[in-house]
Amino acid sequence: MNEVNPWSSSQIEDYERMRKEFGIPEFNFDLDNNLFARRHLIIGHRDFSSVNEAMRRKSKFYAMTGLMPSGEMHIGNKTVIDLIIYFQKKGADVHIAVADLESYATRGISLEKGRQLAIENFLLNYIALGLEPCDFYFQSESSRVQKFSYILSKEVNMSEMKAIYGFEDSKRMLEISSPLIQASDILSPQIYDGPAPTVVPVGADQDPHIRLTRDISSRMNLFRLNMDRGIEISIGGTEDPEKPMKIAENIMIRAGATKVSRNRKYRIIRSEDSGNLDLFFMRNELARAEREINRYSTIAPSSVILRLETGIRGGKMSKSVPESTISLNERPEDSRKKIMRGLTGGKESVEEQKRLGGNPYACPIFELYMYHLSKDDTDLKRVEEECLTGKRMCGECKSEAAERMGLLLNELKEKRELARDRINEYIKD
Ligand code: TRP
């Protein structure tokens, strides 16, 4: 997969533009050669190095996600959970929010219905996919998440919410506060169990939520780390900075700084020797020390940003377009029909395709192989080459995809049955 980049298509150009526009760095971590990393399905990140360091040093970190209980869990939702499971295996303390308040607000799903959908359609599949016990909670029932969402609401005003989400005046208040409840989902583990790096795997369309949450985190912190010119810690607030400056200075020195200067008027501690500083240590220690004077201090959450899967019929994959995706609870026969009607990168006629080959890089069916149906790179490479050289026709390729999808769905179905007995290991009440 290295010599040919499968995403040299228009999609990646869009992602490059997105990265530039929103200042998203490229993802260059290999995550133990994880499937999503090595196939370039992770197209960017926010501050992932702090999580990577936590994994490397085996120190505490959180992995967090949320689900909207508004319908079926589909293959597009599976990718995030696969990553959460990966992080759990690497030692993450996992928290999963059921966004039942959000689906009540935005989709009119009652809390009772939301609960049932979350368990039947999501939790059972999560367990079937390999999720081990973790904190799986409902927004509507978590008083600690609700409480912190009130507290952090102080940091955001309406013009900011409008700028990010385009909210009109007719929006209902619960919809307007949903992103703030979500920010609380992401920061609450740190608030209640102590500061540590947090990773939130998200689809590329969810980056605004992460940006907002990172901003909120930094606004609520007293210590702010700035790495644009050398390393600077500035002290927020208006109170006498002497004590926090002393703490910050101390931590900077323990992190390996030799030349440290301070500016009391501007409330800044500064070091020139940026290259030698243990930034991971510094950030963790700052957050921990700050906790003594500010109970709302957190480390800004990190994200890995996933490339969005294309719908089977082209366009966006979404549960509001049932023929564009496959639900994990659907029958293999039904998924076969969808796949057989899918869009491909094939040519107009069989002769032409034999002669010129197909285009796997603009093919939703090839994407199914990439994300879900071909775990082995040699196998994927074979599918790719056969397509490119005109040996593989779309009909047979789809049929093989449908066959593999059927096996996956059947396996999940069996595992869901076993998972049923384990629900109470995840939901504690
Ligand atoms: N809003 C997310 C969605 O539409 C669900 C969600 C709620 C979430 N809380 C979260 C996602 C925290 C990531 C982290 O799917």
Tab-separated table of C-alpha atoms and ligand atoms in Angstrom:
chain	number	residue	atom	x	y	z
A	1	MET	CA	0.000	0.000	0.000
A	2	ASN	CA	2.976	2.291	0.292
A	3	GLU	CA	3.951	2.883	-3.304
A	4	VAL	CA	0.417	3.698	-4.404
A	5	ASN	CA	-1.563	6.017	-2.283
A	6	PRO	CA	-5.179	4.912	-2.727
A	7	TRP	CA	-6.427	8.295	-1.621
A	8	SER	CA	-4.741	10.362	-4.230
A	9	SER	CA	-8.264	10.956	-5.485
A	10	SER	CA	-10.294	14.125	-5.052
A	11	GLN	CA	-11.232	13.074	-1.514
A	12	ILE	CA	-7.709	13.561	-0.248
A	13	GLU	CA	-7.435	16.935	-1.925
A	14	ASP	CA	-10.504	17.935	0.031
A	15	TYR	CA	-8.918	16.684	3.216
A	16	GLU	CA	-5.739	18.554	2.460
A	17	ARG	CA	-7.774	21.692	2.039
A	18	MET	CA	-9.597	20.947	5.269
A	19	ARG	CA	-6.315	20.386	7.082
A	20	LYS	CA	-4.992	23.716	5.859
A	21	GLU	CA	-8.129	25.661	6.576
A	22	PHE	CA	-8.558	24.345	10.107
A	23	GLY	CA	-4.900	23.833	10.981
A	24	ILE	CA	-5.153	20.055	11.327
A	25	PRO	CA	-1.809	18.261	11.237
A	26	GLU	CA	-1.328	15.137	9.192
A	27	PHE	CA	-1.412	11.857	11.125
A	28	ASN	CA	2.045	10.294	11.130
A	29	PHE	CA	1.780	7.865	14.033
A	30	ASP	CA	1.771	4.187	13.226
A	31	LEU	CA	-0.344	2.888	16.137
A	32	ASP	CA	1.389	-0.506	16.023
A	33	ASN	CA	0.737	-0.651	12.328
A	34	ASN	CA	-2.980	-0.499	13.032
A	35	LEU	CA	-5.202	-1.031	10.000
A	36	PHE	CA	-6.625	2.498	9.996
A	37	ALA	CA	-3.213	4.099	10.343
A	38	ARG	CA	-1.444	2.021	7.711
A	39	ARG	CA	-4.244	2.460	5.188
A	40	HIS	CA	-4.328	6.212	5.709
A	41	LEU	CA	-7.905	6.145	6.917
A	42	ILE	CA	-6.881	8.514	9.691
A	43	ILE	CA	-6.419	11.802	7.912
A	44	GLY	CA	-5.434	14.072	10.764
A	45	HIS	CA	-5.390	14.655	14.488
A	46	ARG	CA	-5.375	17.238	17.216
A	47	ASP	CA	-2.488	16.978	19.609
A	48	PHE	CA	-2.238	13.197	19.383
A	49	SER	CA	1.371	13.162	20.562
A	50	SER	CA	0.279	13.538	24.189
A	51	VAL	CA	-1.806	10.365	23.914
A	52	ASN	CA	0.909	8.585	21.990
A	53	GLU	CA	3.374	9.447	24.752
A	54	ALA	CA	0.947	8.217	27.415
A	55	MET	CA	0.694	4.891	25.585
A	56	ARG	CA	4.449	4.677	25.180
A	57	ARG	CA	5.113	5.453	28.832
A	58	LYS	CA	2.173	3.387	30.017
A	59	SER	CA	0.756	6.313	31.917
A	60	LYS	CA	-2.903	7.088	32.445
A	61	PHE	CA	-5.047	8.219	29.531
A	62	TYR	CA	-8.712	8.251	28.579
A	63	ALA	CA	-10.490	7.254	25.381
A	64	MET	CA	-13.903	8.772	24.906
A	65	THR	CA	-16.765	8.667	22.456
A	66	GLY	CA	-20.496	9.109	22.319
A	67	LEU	CA	-23.317	7.615	20.313
A	68	MET	CA	-26.594	9.035	19.105
A	69	PRO	CA	-29.271	6.467	19.898
A	70	SER	CA	-31.511	7.349	16.993
A	71	GLY	CA	-31.544	4.222	14.877
A	72	GLU	CA	-29.361	1.362	13.778
A	73	MET	CA	-25.621	1.115	14.258
A	74	HIS	CA	-24.086	0.950	10.795
A	75	ILE	CA	-20.674	0.104	9.384
A	76	GLY	CA	-19.702	3.787	9.372
A	77	ASN	CA	-20.110	3.882	13.166
A	78	LYS	CA	-18.036	0.733	13.575
A	79	THR	CA	-14.717	2.369	12.726
A	80	VAL	CA	-14.761	4.657	15.782
A	81	ILE	CA	-15.509	1.709	18.058
A	82	ASP	CA	-12.754	-0.387	16.504
A	83	LEU	CA	-10.388	2.431	17.453
A	84	ILE	CA	-11.812	2.763	20.970
A	85	ILE	CA	-11.227	-0.980	21.401
A	86	TYR	CA	-7.676	-0.571	20.139
A	87	PHE	CA	-7.038	2.191	22.712
A	88	GLN	CA	-8.665	0.126	25.443
A	89	LYS	CA	-6.218	-2.685	24.681
A	90	LYS	CA	-3.417	-0.133	24.965
A	91	GLY	CA	-4.540	0.726	28.497
A	92	ALA	CA	-7.064	3.545	28.005
A	93	ASP	CA	-9.720	4.159	30.612
A	94	VAL	CA	-12.758	4.138	28.295
A	95	HIS	CA	-15.879	6.294	28.690
A	96	ILE	CA	-18.841	6.082	26.320
A	97	ALA	CA	-21.731	8.530	26.450
A	98	VAL	CA	-25.164	7.679	25.156
A	99	ALA	CA	-26.230	11.057	23.771
A	100	ASP	CA	-29.867	10.451	24.635
A	101	LEU	CA	-30.416	14.123	25.505
A	102	GLU	CA	-29.094	15.060	22.083
A	103	SER	CA	-31.268	12.579	20.204
A	104	TYR	CA	-34.250	13.669	22.308
A	105	ALA	CA	-33.507	17.270	21.346
A	106	THR	CA	-32.633	16.810	17.687
A	107	ARG	CA	-34.522	13.684	16.612
A	108	GLY	CA	-37.444	13.607	19.008
A	109	ILE	CA	-36.501	10.193	20.409
A	110	SER	CA	-37.887	9.642	23.900
A	111	LEU	CA	-35.407	8.793	26.638
A	112	GLU	CA	-36.954	5.327	27.065
A	113	LYS	CA	-36.660	4.605	23.360
A	114	GLY	CA	-33.135	6.024	23.330
A	115	ARG	CA	-32.139	3.688	26.110
A	116	GLN	CA	-33.494	0.674	24.302
A	117	LEU	CA	-31.832	1.633	20.997
A	118	ALA	CA	-28.528	2.300	22.734
A	119	ILE	CA	-28.487	-1.151	24.281
A	120	GLU	CA	-29.950	-3.237	21.456
A	121	ASN	CA	-28.335	-1.550	18.485
A	122	PHE	CA	-25.107	-0.210	19.907
A	123	LEU	CA	-23.915	-1.717	23.180
A	124	LEU	CA	-24.524	-5.314	22.075
A	125	ASN	CA	-22.540	-4.681	18.911
A	126	TYR	CA	-19.763	-2.941	20.848
A	127	ILE	CA	-19.401	-5.999	23.066
A	128	ALA	CA	-19.595	-8.277	20.016
A	129	LEU	CA	-16.775	-6.271	18.431
A	130	GLY	CA	-14.604	-6.764	21.512
A	131	LEU	CA	-15.229	-3.840	23.864
A	132	GLU	CA	-14.424	-4.786	27.448
A	133	PRO	CA	-16.274	-3.306	30.445
A	134	CYS	CA	-15.972	0.467	30.683
A	135	ASP	CA	-17.968	3.476	31.796
A	136	PHE	CA	-21.045	3.340	29.535
A	137	TYR	CA	-23.532	5.978	30.668
A	138	PHE	CA	-26.595	7.924	29.604
A	139	GLN	CA	-26.355	11.711	29.420
A	140	SER	CA	-29.849	12.007	30.874
A	141	GLU	CA	-28.830	10.021	33.954
A	142	SER	CA	-25.372	11.345	34.607
A	143	SER	CA	-25.691	14.148	37.131
A	144	ARG	CA	-21.945	14.699	37.092
A	145	VAL	CA	-21.848	15.269	33.336
A	146	GLN	CA	-24.903	17.533	33.505
A	147	LYS	CA	-23.459	19.510	36.369
A	148	PHE	CA	-20.146	20.126	34.670
A	149	SER	CA	-21.920	21.091	31.468
A	150	TYR	CA	-23.548	23.965	33.387
A	151	ILE	CA	-20.217	25.042	34.756
A	152	LEU	CA	-18.458	25.054	31.397
A	153	SER	CA	-21.369	26.862	29.721
A	154	LYS	CA	-20.007	29.990	31.348
A	155	GLU	CA	-17.089	29.930	28.917
A	156	VAL	CA	-19.084	30.124	25.674
A	157	ASN	CA	-21.313	32.854	24.338
A	158	MET	CA	-24.018	32.829	21.706
A	159	SER	CA	-22.077	34.492	18.932
A	160	GLU	CA	-19.463	31.776	19.210
A	161	MET	CA	-22.098	29.038	19.044
A	162	LYS	CA	-23.590	30.713	15.995
A	163	ALA	CA	-20.216	31.003	14.323
A	164	ILE	CA	-19.444	27.314	14.863
A	165	TYR	CA	-22.836	25.711	14.362
A	166	GLY	CA	-24.812	28.334	12.476
A	167	PHE	CA	-27.633	28.210	15.037
A	168	GLU	CA	-30.675	30.292	14.133
A	169	ASP	CA	-32.812	32.068	16.708
A	170	SER	CA	-35.500	29.416	16.280
A	171	LYS	CA	-33.230	26.663	17.647
A	172	ARG	CA	-34.442	25.048	20.833
A	173	MET	CA	-32.340	25.508	23.921
A	174	LEU	CA	-31.611	21.810	24.391
A	175	GLU	CA	-30.216	21.638	20.860
A	176	ILE	CA	-28.109	24.691	21.550
A	177	SER	CA	-26.751	23.150	24.715
A	178	SER	CA	-26.108	19.706	23.187
A	179	PRO	CA	-22.565	20.573	22.086
A	180	LEU	CA	-21.890	21.779	25.624
A	181	ILE	CA	-23.158	18.541	27.110
A	182	GLN	CA	-20.877	16.801	24.654
A	183	ALA	CA	-17.937	18.961	25.754
A	184	SER	CA	-18.785	17.888	29.281
A	185	ASP	CA	-18.822	14.224	28.153
A	186	ILE	CA	-15.291	14.682	26.888
A	187	LEU	CA	-13.877	16.605	29.872
A	188	SER	CA	-15.758	14.907	32.716
A	189	PRO	CA	-13.436	11.916	33.093
A	190	GLN	CA	-10.630	14.352	33.855
A	191	ILE	CA	-12.772	16.501	36.138
A	192	TYR	CA	-13.876	13.562	38.243
A	193	ASP	CA	-10.986	11.090	37.932
A	194	GLY	CA	-8.039	13.435	37.542
A	195	PRO	CA	-6.369	15.108	34.577
A	196	ALA	CA	-4.794	12.902	31.889
A	197	PRO	CA	-4.552	12.973	28.097
A	198	THR	CA	-7.817	12.033	26.380
A	199	VAL	CA	-8.309	10.730	22.872
A	200	VAL	CA	-11.572	11.151	20.993
A	201	PRO	CA	-11.698	9.334	17.646
A	202	VAL	CA	-14.055	11.266	15.377
A	203	GLY	CA	-15.275	11.460	11.820
A	204	ALA	CA	-13.874	14.403	9.875
A	205	ASP	CA	-17.196	16.238	10.195
A	206	GLN	CA	-16.951	16.262	14.009
A	207	ASP	CA	-13.819	18.370	14.268
A	208	PRO	CA	-15.708	21.557	15.279
A	209	HIS	CA	-16.864	19.827	18.478
A	210	ILE	CA	-13.296	18.998	19.354
A	211	ARG	CA	-12.102	22.515	18.652
A	212	LEU	CA	-14.801	23.958	20.876
A	213	THR	CA	-13.977	21.522	23.672
A	214	ARG	CA	-10.264	22.263	23.414
A	215	ASP	CA	-10.988	25.994	23.607
A	216	ILE	CA	-13.194	25.534	26.642
A	217	SER	CA	-10.524	23.439	28.330
A	218	SER	CA	-7.875	26.068	27.766
A	219	ARG	CA	-10.156	28.914	28.930
A	220	MET	CA	-10.800	27.134	32.209
A	221	ASN	CA	-7.120	26.538	32.881
A	222	LEU	CA	-4.940	28.879	34.829
A	223	PHE	CA	-1.741	27.581	33.243
A	224	ARG	CA	-1.552	27.929	29.496
A	225	LEU	CA	1.208	26.375	27.539
A	226	ASN	CA	2.315	28.216	24.442
A	227	MET	CA	4.864	26.630	22.149
A	228	ASP	CA	4.897	29.046	19.250
A	229	ARG	CA	8.127	30.805	20.253
A	230	GLY	CA	10.187	28.805	22.697
A	231	ILE	CA	8.156	27.368	25.553
A	232	GLU	CA	5.969	29.693	27.531
A	233	ILE	CA	3.599	29.137	30.403
A	234	SER	CA	1.259	32.021	30.971
A	235	ILE	CA	-0.837	32.422	34.083
A	236	GLY	CA	-4.460	33.323	33.475
A	237	GLY	CA	-6.835	35.053	35.858
A	238	THR	CA	-6.318	38.322	37.676
A	239	GLU	CA	-5.179	37.197	41.092
A	240	ASP	CA	-1.635	37.600	42.343
A	241	PRO	CA	0.387	35.329	40.027
A	242	GLU	CA	3.282	34.791	42.403
A	243	LYS	CA	2.302	31.367	43.687
A	244	PRO	CA	1.300	29.836	40.345
A	245	MET	CA	4.394	31.338	38.727
A	246	LYS	CA	6.548	29.649	41.312
A	247	ILE	CA	4.810	26.313	40.674
A	248	ALA	CA	5.145	26.652	36.893
A	249	GLU	CA	8.788	27.621	37.143
A	250	ASN	CA	9.503	24.634	39.297
A	251	ILE	CA	7.800	22.225	36.922
A	252	MET	CA	9.631	23.701	33.954
A	253	ILE	CA	12.948	23.105	35.682
A	254	ARG	CA	11.986	19.557	36.620
A	255	ALA	CA	11.062	19.003	32.971
A	256	GLY	CA	14.668	19.776	32.050
A	257	ALA	CA	14.756	23.526	31.424
A	258	THR	CA	18.030	25.248	32.242
A	259	LYS	CA	17.401	28.800	31.080
A	260	VAL	CA	14.166	29.984	32.655
A	261	SER	CA	13.046	33.584	32.715
A	262	ARG	CA	9.967	35.137	34.256
A	263	ASN	CA	7.928	38.223	33.586
A	264	ARG	CA	5.637	39.056	36.453
A	265	LYS	CA	3.847	41.895	34.713
A	266	TYR	CA	2.847	39.714	31.771
A	267	ARG	CA	2.441	36.675	34.028
A	268	ILE	CA	4.755	34.547	31.918
A	269	ILE	CA	7.406	31.912	32.574
A	270	ARG	CA	9.610	31.223	29.598
A	271	SER	CA	12.292	28.803	28.532
A	272	GLU	CA	14.513	29.016	25.464
A	273	ASP	CA	15.700	25.408	25.489
A	274	SER	CA	12.610	23.975	23.887
A	275	GLY	CA	14.213	20.929	22.309
A	276	ASN	CA	15.295	19.310	25.564
A	277	LEU	CA	12.137	19.749	27.586
A	278	ASP	CA	9.988	16.783	28.521
A	279	LEU	CA	6.739	18.343	27.376
A	280	PHE	CA	4.626	15.341	28.267
A	281	PHE	CA	5.838	15.439	31.835
A	282	MET	CA	5.404	19.195	31.951
A	283	ARG	CA	1.842	19.157	30.749
A	284	ASN	CA	0.761	16.376	33.078
A	285	GLU	CA	2.476	17.969	36.068
A	286	LEU	CA	1.012	21.389	35.319
A	287	ALA	CA	-2.492	19.983	35.157
A	288	ARG	CA	-1.963	18.022	38.345
A	289	ALA	CA	-0.472	20.963	40.222
A	290	GLU	CA	-3.194	23.253	38.983
A	291	ARG	CA	-5.804	20.955	40.452
A	292	GLU	CA	-4.744	22.155	43.893
A	293	ILE	CA	-5.799	25.684	43.058
A	294	ASN	CA	-8.367	25.168	40.284
A	295	ARG	CA	-10.702	22.193	40.356
A	296	TYR	CA	-11.642	22.634	36.704
A	297	SER	CA	-8.225	22.213	35.182
A	298	THR	CA	-7.960	19.717	32.319
A	299	ILE	CA	-5.552	18.739	29.587
A	300	ALA	CA	-7.012	19.774	26.232
A	301	PRO	CA	-8.463	16.622	24.632
A	302	SER	CA	-6.813	15.088	21.562
A	303	SER	CA	-8.502	13.584	18.553
A	304	VAL	CA	-7.805	11.245	15.707
A	305	ILE	CA	-9.760	12.306	12.675
A	306	LEU	CA	-11.145	9.597	10.440
A	307	ARG	CA	-11.701	9.877	6.760
A	308	LEU	CA	-15.432	9.614	6.090
A	309	GLU	CA	-16.558	6.473	4.344
A	310	THR	CA	-18.384	6.998	1.053
A	311	GLY	CA	-21.959	5.747	0.842
A	312	ILE	CA	-22.509	2.537	-1.140
A	313	ARG	CA	-24.446	4.528	-3.725
A	314	GLY	CA	-21.926	7.373	-3.652
A	315	GLY	CA	-22.275	10.559	-1.598
A	316	LYS	CA	-22.143	10.630	2.151
A	317	MET	CA	-22.653	7.474	4.159
A	318	SER	CA	-25.370	8.176	6.680
A	319	LYS	CA	-28.109	6.382	8.500
A	320	SER	CA	-30.659	8.771	7.066
A	321	VAL	CA	-29.945	7.205	3.657
A	322	PRO	CA	-30.487	3.481	4.389
A	323	GLU	CA	-29.329	2.292	0.953
A	324	SER	CA	-25.984	4.057	1.435
A	325	THR	CA	-24.937	1.938	4.368
A	326	ILE	CA	-25.259	-1.439	6.057
A	327	SER	CA	-26.610	-1.834	9.540
A	328	LEU	CA	-24.757	-4.268	11.759
A	329	ASN	CA	-28.105	-5.812	12.682
A	330	GLU	CA	-29.313	-6.377	9.148
A	331	ARG	CA	-29.763	-9.696	7.408
A	332	PRO	CA	-27.007	-10.790	5.009
A	333	GLU	CA	-29.595	-11.061	2.187
A	334	ASP	CA	-30.507	-7.402	2.596
A	335	SER	CA	-26.915	-6.277	2.704
A	336	ARG	CA	-26.227	-8.285	-0.460
A	337	LYS	CA	-28.963	-6.400	-2.302
A	338	LYS	CA	-27.491	-3.050	-1.287
A	339	ILE	CA	-23.992	-4.056	-2.288
A	340	MET	CA	-25.105	-5.449	-5.652
A	341	ARG	CA	-26.809	-2.107	-6.402
A	342	GLY	CA	-23.771	-0.125	-5.286
A	343	LEU	CA	-21.760	2.362	-7.253
A	344	THR	CA	-18.324	1.254	-8.463
A	345	GLY	CA	-15.264	2.643	-10.181
A	346	GLY	CA	-15.957	0.379	-13.148
A	347	LYS	CA	-16.088	1.283	-16.821
A	348	GLU	CA	-19.142	1.595	-19.071
A	349	SER	CA	-18.745	-1.833	-20.605
A	350	VAL	CA	-17.100	-5.141	-19.769
A	351	GLU	CA	-14.808	-4.922	-22.836
A	352	GLU	CA	-13.650	-1.475	-21.891
A	353	GLN	CA	-12.979	-2.558	-18.329
A	354	LYS	CA	-11.005	-5.597	-19.464
A	355	ARG	CA	-8.925	-3.345	-21.628
A	356	LEU	CA	-8.449	-0.343	-19.340
A	357	GLY	CA	-9.116	-1.716	-15.872
A	358	GLY	CA	-11.355	-0.202	-13.204
A	359	ASN	CA	-10.667	2.558	-10.721
A	360	PRO	CA	-10.609	1.219	-7.143
A	361	TYR	CA	-9.783	4.693	-5.802
A	362	ALA	CA	-13.202	6.029	-6.696
A	363	CYS	CA	-15.167	2.960	-5.692
A	364	PRO	CA	-17.384	2.604	-2.604
A	365	ILE	CA	-17.152	-1.184	-2.901
A	366	PHE	CA	-13.359	-1.104	-2.727
A	367	GLU	CA	-13.787	1.077	0.355
A	368	LEU	CA	-15.791	-1.709	1.956
A	369	TYR	CA	-12.773	-3.970	1.472
A	370	MET	CA	-10.447	-1.293	2.862
A	371	TYR	CA	-12.414	-0.572	6.017
A	372	HIS	CA	-14.157	-3.815	6.804
A	373	LEU	CA	-13.735	-6.781	4.530
A	374	SER	CA	-10.040	-7.235	3.984
A	375	LYS	CA	-7.879	-7.246	7.091
A	376	ASP	CA	-4.843	-8.596	5.278
A	377	ASP	CA	-2.853	-6.184	3.095
A	378	THR	CA	-1.812	-8.862	0.624
A	379	ASP	CA	-5.443	-9.693	0.052
A	380	LEU	CA	-6.378	-6.052	-0.379
A	381	LYS	CA	-3.483	-5.517	-2.753
A	382	ARG	CA	-4.717	-8.434	-4.850
A	383	VAL	CA	-8.225	-6.937	-5.093
A	384	GLU	CA	-6.710	-3.596	-6.037
A	385	GLU	CA	-4.378	-5.000	-8.713
A	386	GLU	CA	-7.014	-7.247	-10.227
A	387	CYS	CA	-9.290	-4.241	-10.533
A	388	LEU	CA	-6.603	-1.974	-11.989
A	389	THR	CA	-5.537	-4.540	-14.569
A	390	GLY	CA	-9.033	-5.405	-15.704
A	391	LYS	CA	-9.016	-8.951	-14.326
A	392	ARG	CA	-11.786	-8.255	-11.841
A	393	MET	CA	-15.230	-7.298	-13.018
A	394	CYS	CA	-17.537	-5.271	-10.792
A	395	GLY	CA	-20.262	-7.918	-10.591
A	396	GLU	CA	-17.966	-10.604	-9.214
A	397	CYS	CA	-16.194	-8.108	-6.970
A	398	LYS	CA	-19.503	-6.992	-5.447
A	399	SER	CA	-20.592	-10.574	-5.031
A	400	GLU	CA	-17.400	-11.393	-3.159
A	401	ALA	CA	-17.886	-8.289	-1.010
A	402	ALA	CA	-21.453	-9.363	-0.234
A	403	GLU	CA	-20.207	-12.834	0.699
A	404	ARG	CA	-17.639	-11.436	3.112
A	405	MET	CA	-20.124	-8.937	4.545
A	406	GLY	CA	-22.547	-11.795	5.160
A	407	LEU	CA	-19.914	-13.669	7.148
A	408	LEU	CA	-19.167	-10.560	9.194
A	409	LEU	CA	-22.858	-9.938	9.918
A	410	ASN	CA	-23.454	-13.562	10.908
A	411	GLU	CA	-20.469	-13.582	13.198
A	412	LEU	CA	-21.652	-10.379	14.883
A	413	LYS	CA	-25.122	-11.824	15.288
A	414	GLU	CA	-23.789	-14.851	17.129
A	415	LYS	CA	-21.576	-12.707	19.324
A	416	ARG	CA	-24.466	-10.362	20.134
A	417	GLU	CA	-26.395	-13.293	21.560
A	418	LEU	CA	-23.526	-14.044	23.916
A	419	ALA	CA	-23.103	-10.353	24.700
A	420	ARG	CA	-26.640	-10.145	26.070
A	421	ASP	CA	-25.598	-11.883	29.297
A	422	ARG	CA	-22.869	-9.330	29.849
A	423	ILE	CA	-24.889	-6.095	29.605
A	424	ASN	CA	-24.868	-5.537	33.346
A	425	GLU	CA	-21.073	-5.505	33.366
A	426	TYR	CA	-21.356	-2.275	31.350
A	427	ILE	CA	-24.478	-0.627	32.715
A	428	LYS	CA	-24.448	-0.291	36.455
A	429	ASP	CA	-27.906	0.330	37.875
B	1	TRP	N1	-22.694	14.135	18.937
B	1	TRP	C1	-22.161	12.825	18.699
B	1	TRP	C2	-22.877	12.204	17.471
B	1	TRP	O1	-23.650	12.870	16.830
B	1	TRP	C3	-22.357	11.925	19.904
B	1	TRP	C4	-21.556	12.325	21.109
B	1	TRP	C5	-22.041	12.748	22.325
B	1	TRP	C6	-20.133	12.319	21.253
B	1	TRP	N2	-21.041	12.961	23.192
B	1	TRP	C7	-19.865	12.715	22.583
B	1	TRP	C8	-19.088	11.994	20.391
B	1	TRP	C9	-18.561	12.802	23.047
B	1	TRP	C10	-17.784	12.098	20.854
B	1	TRP	C11	-17.523	12.488	22.182
B	1	TRP	O2	-22.647	11.079	17.134
